């Protein structure tokens, strides 16, 4: 068997030389089992045996294994391949746990009945780098200053990986001045794997605050790998400040107002100077509160970062105010008929709207009391309002007066049996009404100083009735004569009726008299004619009348008989 191998070896040498030009190259993965194919894609020939060997570094050939037809493969290697090689069903060489040392030429030798074929294959072993990481990062960046931002490392690759840098996902390249990218590749002596390191020196600006920096490793074995993002704080001086007035709505007297100063530097200024009405106040924060502002607070306010007086912001503060006065207040008591002056004074930072109400009803204009009436009594409210401010003033007006009876009258009750006396009075406070007689009395509502009192009575005799109205201020009395006779009053009324209708009645009387005379003439005429025609007519008539009665009697009797 050994001899055979030897002889075949001699053959192979020449064949190898012939085929070297068409050397196939395959890539295997580091650390994995690498399959080196035998026939290079050609259909498998019918072979007696297959042998795998490789080119040693010194140029000599190293045997790996041999597989005879229908037999198990036997390992020939004694070196590092002794435990790592095997052959697959389709004659491929399997190399376990590939390393860079396996980057050699492997040759498959196929011996058939008539020929010896060799298939040399060049093996390359590749490895993807580990995920790149950014290390040695800067604590912060300074605006406009070239600073080493960090290093990106992509470890253990073959071939070496390329590293690129991105800011917010956009790749940027070095320009040698503002951005300098320095890449180095180190090869590990033991494994032969390459580690790529890329250092980024970067000149930051304000816009780089919170920007996401990442690096990317590119490798022929597949998709790019990206590092985790890093952000950096960029230090820059304050160039601008803003002054904010923190208050809801228009500022008014009595409010507290906070001024907030904000510089655009990073880090922000530690403190600010506030210029309050020309007075400088230094605070170690960014706010200053004005408590209980007044109209005097109105003015121009400024602030600037401590130590940077040239960076200033200013804001005008306007405090609204509303001063009002009303000449009347509390409870105002006046006599009816007097005059009362109502004067309003107002001084405000803007237009003032004034509205009046009396007992919750809106009044069109300011009330005037030139001659007080009872109806003027009431609760008066005056509302003043201007931007953000409003005030109200009120007074209660009470109009007083001695009661006066305006009217004392009598009426006949509807049934004609009672009399109703009516006493109408005016006065304030509400007068009490007293009658000099007993009776069912009825009092109206007391409105605008007026009251009406009624009493229902049955006069048994001629009376003089008095109505007395009184309050704290005085009283008034009036009397009325009431007769006991309803008829007497009726007669008076009838008499009045007669006198009223006397013309018509005279005509009627004349008419009746004429009518009666005519009737008498007619009767006389008829009688005269009758007596002249027959003097016995009277008896005839009498007989006839008697006969008639007799006849009717007879008739009645007959009727009764018929019924029986
Ligand atoms: C050899 O066979 C294996 C499966 O046994 C297959 O994965 C591989 O692709 C084959 N190789 C060639 C060169 O045909
Ligand atoms: C080599 O492969 C054969 C099957 O092709 C298997 O039976 C044998 O165990 C393998 N030997 C080693 C050392 O892996
Ligand atoms: C790496 O960079 C070099 C030069 O910039 C380039 O030629 C090569 O193709 C790159 N490799 C990959 C995998 O991108
Ligand atoms: C203003 O601030 C003072 C003191 O902090 C407080 O007593 C007062 O109630 C505040 N006034 C208003 C209107 O918030
Ligand atoms: C404040 O008012 C003054 C005078 O009315 C004016 O000159 C100044 O520009 C105002 N300032 C601001 C910030 O509006
Ligand atoms: C209104 O108020 C302002 C500020 O208090 C004051 O200067 C002015 O004299 C007042 N005007 C009147 C008419 O009272
Ligand atoms: C009214 O009635 C009371 C008791 O009913 C009586 O004492 C009084 O004398 C009466 N007054 C008049 C004026 O009739
Ligand atoms: C009441 O007065 C009328 C006249 O107004 C008189 O005729 C009558 O007699 C008087 N009656 C009594 C009871 O005094
Ligand atoms: C009431 O009657 C008296 C006499 O009885 C008389 O003097 C008086 O004038 C009358 N009063 C009125 C208001 O009619």
mmCIF file of C-alpha atoms in Angstrom, residues 336 358-359 369 371-380 397 399 426 428 447-450:
data_model
loop_
_atom_site.group_PDB
_atom_site.id
_atom_site.type_symbol
_atom_site.label_atom_id
_atom_site.label_comp_id
_atom_site.label_asym_id
_atom_site.label_seq_id
_atom_site.Cartn_x
_atom_site.Cartn_y
_atom_site.Cartn_z
ATOM 1 C CA UNK A 336 -88.104 111.957 50.307
ATOM 2 C CA UNK A 358 -79.609 98.442 41.566
ATOM 3 C CA UNK A 359 -80.889 95.408 43.478
ATOM 4 C CA UNK A 369 -81.086 111.645 42.694
ATOM 5 C CA UNK A 371 -85.550 114.709 43.989
ATOM 6 C CA UNK A 372 -85.650 111.472 45.959
ATOM 7 C CA UNK A 373 -88.593 109.168 45.498
ATOM 8 C CA UNK A 374 -89.432 106.203 47.658
ATOM 9 C CA UNK A 375 -88.724 104.038 44.584
ATOM 10 C CA UNK A 376 -85.100 105.197 44.660
ATOM 11 C CA UNK A 377 -84.464 103.087 47.763
ATOM 12 C CA UNK A 378 -82.266 100.064 47.098
ATOM 13 C CA UNK A 379 -78.814 98.491 47.022
ATOM 14 C CA UNK A 380 -76.603 100.208 44.476
ATOM 15 C CA UNK A 397 -80.050 104.121 49.837
ATOM 16 C CA UNK A 399 -85.580 107.153 51.376
ATOM 17 C CA UNK A 426 -97.281 106.737 51.072
ATOM 18 C CA UNK A 428 -91.264 105.137 54.741
ATOM 19 C CA UNK A 447 -93.920 98.723 47.193
ATOM 20 C CA UNK A 448 -91.934 101.885 46.600
ATOM 21 C CA UNK A 449 -93.294 103.463 49.765
ATOM 22 C CA UNK A 450 -96.940 102.911 48.784
#
